[in-house]
Amino acid sequence: MLVVHPERCTACRLCELACTFHQDGVFHPLKARLTVGIFPEDDVFVPIICEQCEVAACQEACPSGAITRNLETGALEVNTSRCVGCRMCVMACPFGTMVHVDVDGKMQKCDLCKGDPQCVAVCPWGALEYVEPNDAALARRREVARRLAGVLKGVRV
Amino acid sequence: MYGWTGRMLRVDLTAGTATAEELCPHDLHVFVGARGLGSKLLYDAGAYDVDPFAPENPLIFATGPLTGTYAPSAGRYNVLCRSPLTGAIAASNSGGYWAPELKFAGFDLIYVTGKAAAPVYLWVHDGKAEIRPADGLWGKTVSETEYAVRARTHPEAKVACIGPAGERLVRIACVVNDRSRAAGRSGVGAVMGSKNLKAIAVRGTGPVRVADKEAFKAARKRAMEKILTHPVTSAGLPAYGTAVLVNVINAHGAFPTRNFQTGVFPEADRISGETLAKEYLVRKKACFACSMACGRPTAIPSGPYRGAGEGPEYEAAWALGADCGVSDLAAVTHANWQCNEMGIDPISYGATLACAMELYQRGYLSKEQAGRELRWGDGHLLVEGVRLTAFREGIGNLLAEGSYRMASEFGHPELAMTAKKQEYPAYEPRAVQGIGLSYATSNRGGCHVRGYTIAPEVLGIPEKLDPLVADNKAFWVKTFQDATALVDSSGLCLFVTFAIGVPEIADLLAAATGEAYTAESGLLAGERVWNLERMFNLKAGFTRADDTLAPRLLSEPMPEGPARGQVSRIDLMLPEYYRLRGWDEEGRPTEATLARLGLRW
Ligand code: SF4
Ligand code: SF4
Ligand code: SF4
């Protein structure tokens, strides 16, 4: 799965570009399967990705059963022959990571590039990482623990 | 069309019209885009004959064919017009996110003429545009304008605008986009102000296409392998920003200090990128599609200069620092934020203030005339002066004219450190011979980003040259000028050329556009652009006599440091430069040269 380290992100948006170039053959940030939230007022940058949720709202919402899990990568994928373009998944996804691709009027989402995520490959700063789901969960717990430890010690991290 | 969108937006502010037009495919191919294409349009419009502040002076915002793609650091555009500072051609380059947004909106460039009856802003979205009243925006700072315009248009709109300086026709005013990315030099912001145009907001939801996907991927990969391993582009710039140069240049005795009275600033380290990273740097920040992230969001937590903003980068740290004798990094940083907010070029501002300080030092400008003391190293004056200049108050009204006009008013134009009336940047021509020739021959006046020979002369990229030697520098200056014209026309950031050269850029251009760019034809395109700019200036009345430097640099030996005793040897280098360029002794392109480049008077 993908893991984000927002503190490493520089807001270059290369990930958005690489995503659509790989998936759709054009540079089209609006249709990228991930988006870098850029808040220039505070210089905070947060890439928002598909979490490939265990119980996925998009999948639950889909009336035609078009969203299925690729067991090899763990990604939820859109079966375009089944997708009717009703956009229920767009409304359901809490992260807003479903996109509507103009070419065929079907929905698209992050499929982890079938296990070779291009956003990760292009990111110059390691702000996006591709890891085993269990490792990711562990890493995240450790990260939280590290922050807590910092707070407990009264130092800034 | 691939790479290019093939369309431009023509705006006539007098008539209140904005219409989409097709661009000529041949012009796109041979002038590439951005700086090159904009120069072609300016030349064809006869802008060399118009008053810079006349409604007829075109103000062009031009992207390149790589802008909006993931080519290395390909997020740039140029603002072009006839400059109110120099009278020469102006082409100022900026990054951020504005330029790719224009491509996503379906335009390669925006061509603005005329003058609105009252302040307006332009709202460009997906192939359409509206001219809207800028009620309540006039007088606002850059960030205030950006937020207000976004609130009136779209939350995702990208905004390029002027601050109070551009509104008041300050000749060193810039156009600022994304709050702190500026088309900084030659007073392009004042031309925008003269048109009563406060801002251009852009929102685009379309794609940018390239001709050959696999070839483009491969070309990028080859370029990135170099960029991600070169020490300057992979480590130096990200860690310390461009101000990593402060100590390096100072060690060469080439760090102009107190209006170029010397090349050594003993307190240089206090205003260096290393110190900035330690003291005030919040994080590193990138422009669109850039892996180098030299942007410097900074914050000062307490004291008289507290606040937050971006910068300074190298040139600003020097102009606001050493050139004014200021070593208080907090004052320099805060003055830089003020320049961003007021929409003022920090190089020309710092250099003009430095010139005023020297006029004062020598008694040519009295306390009564200045309305205050002008002492070297006065951080408060440095900070306050930015606002005074933007609003043309007190001493600011003098500074607003740039150093050449100001120094002339007090009878001492020789103390203006300018070429073609534009202030030099942060390298001493007596200590680095090639850069002096580069300043003297730059088509937009004193400037380091037209032929950055600091790379070979100081940094040893691509090979090390002796900075104190004048021999053969004409060749390097010409080559760098032509290559840079190609870079600026393609939409890339110049900094990628620390690691990659014309062959990599030509590959990217060919794959993106589907046109047959090669290393040879790419460099030739750069040379074509250079000559066209030269023709513009010749028609604007410039002559060989304008290809020179301030008298101090030609006759007063450097007083100290590694370049002690040196003067600039323009006299030796210029004739060789003209010969290599295929120009006659008066610096005019010969018929044979024009024919070779496919240009006509
Ligand atoms: S699209 Fe949204 S709901 Fe569906 S798996 Fe991804 S994040 Fe979860
Ligand atoms: S893994 Fe692939 S599809 Fe998913 S966001 Fe990254 S580049 Fe896009
Ligand atoms: S490529 Fe990496 S650094 Fe750049 S915006 Fe995406 S996550 Fe951030």
PDB file of N, CA, C and O and ligand atoms in Angstrom, chain A residues 19 23 33-34 110-113 117-119, ligand 2:
ATOM      1  N   CYS A  19       1.249  10.205 -12.481  1.00  0.00           N
ATOM      2  CA  CYS A  19       0.052   9.360 -12.374  1.00  0.00           C
ATOM      3  C   CYS A  19      -0.764   9.402 -13.660  1.00  0.00           C
ATOM      4  O   CYS A  19      -1.054   8.372 -14.264  1.00  0.00           O
ATOM      5  N   GLN A  23      -1.282   6.547 -16.471  1.00  0.00           N
ATOM      6  CA  GLN A  23      -2.624   5.961 -16.571  1.00  0.00           C
ATOM      7  C   GLN A  23      -3.352   6.375 -17.854  1.00  0.00           C
ATOM      8  O   GLN A  23      -4.054   5.573 -18.448  1.00  0.00           O
ATOM      9  N   ARG A  33      -4.992  10.343  -9.769  1.00  0.00           N
ATOM     10  CA  ARG A  33      -5.646   9.499  -8.751  1.00  0.00           C
ATOM     11  C   ARG A  33      -5.190   9.882  -7.354  1.00  0.00           C
ATOM     12  O   ARG A  33      -5.612   9.285  -6.372  1.00  0.00           O
ATOM     13  N   LEU A  34      -4.300  10.834  -7.302  1.00  0.00           N
ATOM     14  CA  LEU A  34      -3.943  11.413  -6.007  1.00  0.00           C
ATOM     15  C   LEU A  34      -3.797  12.914  -6.213  1.00  0.00           C
ATOM     16  O   LEU A  34      -3.617  13.376  -7.340  1.00  0.00           O
ATOM     17  N   CYS A 110      -7.111   4.890  -8.133  1.00  0.00           N
ATOM     18  CA  CYS A 110      -5.751   4.372  -7.986  1.00  0.00           C
ATOM     19  C   CYS A 110      -5.766   2.850  -7.976  1.00  0.00           C
ATOM     20  O   CYS A 110      -6.435   2.237  -7.145  1.00  0.00           O
ATOM     21  N   ASP A 111      -5.026   2.250  -8.899  1.00  0.00           N
ATOM     22  CA  ASP A 111      -4.901   0.794  -8.899  1.00  0.00           C
ATOM     23  C   ASP A 111      -3.489   0.384  -8.492  1.00  0.00           C
ATOM     24  O   ASP A 111      -3.052  -0.728  -8.771  1.00  0.00           O
ATOM     25  N   LEU A 112      -2.813   1.301  -7.827  1.00  0.00           N
ATOM     26  CA  LEU A 112      -1.415   1.085  -7.418  1.00  0.00           C
ATOM     27  C   LEU A 112      -0.539   0.757  -8.627  1.00  0.00           C
ATOM     28  O   LEU A 112       0.509   0.131  -8.491  1.00  0.00           O
ATOM     29  N   CYS A 113      -0.993   1.222  -9.788  1.00  0.00           N
ATOM     30  CA  CYS A 113      -0.262   0.955 -11.026  1.00  0.00           C
ATOM     31  C   CYS A 113       0.115  -0.519 -11.123  1.00  0.00           C
ATOM     32  O   CYS A 113       1.235  -0.863 -11.517  1.00  0.00           O
ATOM     33  N   PRO A 117       3.889   1.559  -8.459  1.00  0.00           N
ATOM     34  CA  PRO A 117       3.310   2.908  -8.379  1.00  0.00           C
ATOM     35  C   PRO A 117       4.236   3.982  -8.957  1.00  0.00           C
ATOM     36  O   PRO A 117       5.356   4.163  -8.488  1.00  0.00           O
ATOM     37  N   GLN A 118       3.745   4.672  -9.977  1.00  0.00           N
ATOM     38  CA  GLN A 118       4.563   5.672 -10.659  1.00  0.00           C
ATOM     39  C   GLN A 118       4.746   6.933  -9.820  1.00  0.00           C
ATOM     40  O   GLN A 118       5.756   7.619  -9.942  1.00  0.00           O
ATOM     41  N   CYS A 119       3.774   7.244  -8.989  1.00  0.00           N
ATOM     42  CA  CYS A 119       3.912   8.425  -8.133  1.00  0.00           C
ATOM     43  C   CYS A 119       5.079   8.233  -7.162  1.00  0.00           C
ATOM     44  O   CYS A 119       5.841   9.165  -6.900  1.00  0.00           O
TER      45      CYS A 119
HETATM   46  S1  SF4 C   2      -0.152   4.293  -7.474  1.00  0.00           S
HETATM   47 FE1  SF4 C   2      -0.380   4.796  -9.634  1.00  0.00          FE
HETATM   48  S2  SF4 C   2      -2.584   5.134  -9.893  1.00  0.00           S
HETATM   49 FE2  SF4 C   2      -2.194   5.211  -7.709  1.00  0.00          FE
HETATM   50  S3  SF4 C   2      -1.888   7.394  -7.293  1.00  0.00           S
HETATM   51 FE3  SF4 C   2       0.141   6.503  -7.635  1.00  0.00          FE
HETATM   52  S4  SF4 C   2       0.541   6.824  -9.807  1.00  0.00           S
HETATM   53 FE4  SF4 C   2      -1.657   7.139  -9.497  1.00  0.00          FE
END
